[in-house]
Amino acid sequence: MGDRWHVEVDRSVCIGSAQCLHHAPDAFRLDSARQSHPVEPDTDASEQVMEAAESCPVEAIAISLPGSGEAVFPPEE
C-alpha cells in the first residue's frame, strides 16, 4: 500500500473480543485488562490492520494518516 498509518484503539469502547488479534496478530496486543492496543501506533499500511479495524464489533479501532490526521477508517461521512 505504501502509506503509513496512525492506529488508535478507544479503550473506553474496546470490549476485548480479540478480533483485531485474529486479523492482525503482529499489530495488536491485549493487556491484562483484555484491552487492545496497537503494537506500533505508527505503522505501515496493511490489509491485515484494515481487516482488524473493519472486524471490530464495537468500532474501537481508528486509522488515520500521520501528520494530516485524515481519517482512513472509519471513513468520514
CSV table of C-alpha atoms in Angstrom, one decimal:
chain,number,residue,atom,x,y,z
A,1,MET,CA,0.0,0.0,0.0
A,2,GLY,CA,3.0,2.3,0.6
A,3,ASP,CA,1.3,4.6,3.1
A,4,ARG,CA,1.9,5.0,6.8
A,5,TRP,CA,-1.0,4.9,9.2
A,6,HIS,CA,-1.6,6.0,12.8
A,7,VAL,CA,-3.6,3.4,14.6
A,8,GLU,CA,-5.6,4.1,17.8
A,9,VAL,CA,-7.8,2.0,19.9
A,10,ASP,CA,-10.5,3.7,22.0
A,11,ARG,CA,-10.0,1.8,25.2
A,12,SER,CA,-13.3,3.1,26.7
A,13,VAL,CA,-15.1,1.3,23.8
A,14,CYS,CA,-12.9,-1.8,23.4
A,15,ILE,CA,-14.6,-5.0,24.8
A,16,GLY,CA,-11.6,-7.3,24.4
A,17,SER,CA,-13.2,-9.5,21.7
A,18,ALA,CA,-9.7,-10.1,20.2
A,19,GLN,CA,-11.0,-9.9,16.6
A,20,CYS,CA,-8.1,-7.5,16.0
A,21,LEU,CA,-5.6,-10.2,17.1
A,22,HIS,CA,-7.3,-12.7,14.8
A,23,HIS,CA,-6.9,-10.5,11.7
A,24,ALA,CA,-3.6,-8.7,12.6
A,25,PRO,CA,-1.7,-10.7,15.3
A,26,ASP,CA,1.5,-8.8,14.8
A,27,ALA,CA,-0.2,-5.4,15.0
A,28,PHE,CA,-2.3,-5.6,18.2
A,29,ARG,CA,-2.0,-6.9,21.7
A,30,LEU,CA,-4.4,-7.3,24.6
A,31,ASP,CA,-3.2,-6.1,28.0
A,32,SER,CA,-4.0,-7.7,31.4
A,33,ALA,CA,-7.4,-6.0,31.4
A,34,ARG,CA,-8.1,-7.5,27.9
A,35,GLN,CA,-8.0,-4.1,26.3
A,36,SER,CA,-6.5,-3.9,22.8
A,37,HIS,CA,-3.7,-1.6,21.9
A,38,PRO,CA,-1.6,-1.3,18.7
A,39,VAL,CA,2.0,-2.7,19.0
A,40,GLU,CA,3.2,0.3,17.0
A,41,PRO,CA,0.8,3.3,16.7
A,42,ASP,CA,2.5,4.5,13.6
A,43,THR,CA,2.8,1.6,11.2
A,44,ASP,CA,2.9,0.7,7.5
A,45,ALA,CA,-0.5,0.5,5.9
A,46,SER,CA,-1.6,-3.1,5.6
A,47,GLU,CA,-4.7,-5.1,4.6
A,48,GLN,CA,-4.5,-7.0,7.9
A,49,VAL,CA,-4.7,-3.8,10.0
A,50,MET,CA,-7.6,-2.6,7.9
A,51,GLU,CA,-9.4,-6.0,8.3
A,52,ALA,CA,-8.8,-5.7,12.1
A,53,ALA,CA,-10.4,-2.3,12.2
A,54,GLU,CA,-13.3,-3.4,10.0
A,55,SER,CA,-14.0,-6.5,12.1
A,56,CYS,CA,-14.0,-4.8,15.5
A,57,PRO,CA,-17.6,-5.4,16.7
A,58,VAL,CA,-17.7,-2.1,18.6
A,59,GLU,CA,-15.7,0.0,16.1
A,60,ALA,CA,-13.0,0.8,18.7
A,61,ILE,CA,-10.1,1.0,16.1
A,62,ALA,CA,-9.4,4.2,14.2
A,63,ILE,CA,-6.9,4.6,11.5
A,64,SER,CA,-5.6,8.0,10.2
A,65,LEU,CA,-2.8,9.4,8.2
A,66,PRO,CA,0.1,10.7,10.4
A,67,GLY,CA,0.6,14.4,10.1
A,68,SER,CA,-2.7,15.3,8.5
A,69,GLY,CA,-4.9,13.3,10.7
A,70,GLU,CA,-7.1,12.5,7.7
A,71,ALA,CA,-9.4,9.5,8.5
A,72,VAL,CA,-8.7,6.3,6.8
A,73,PHE,CA,-11.1,4.2,8.9
A,74,PRO,CA,-13.8,4.7,9.7
A,75,PRO,CA,-14.2,6.9,6.6
A,76,GLU,CA,-15.5,10.4,7.2
A,77,GLU,CA,-19.1,10.7,6.1
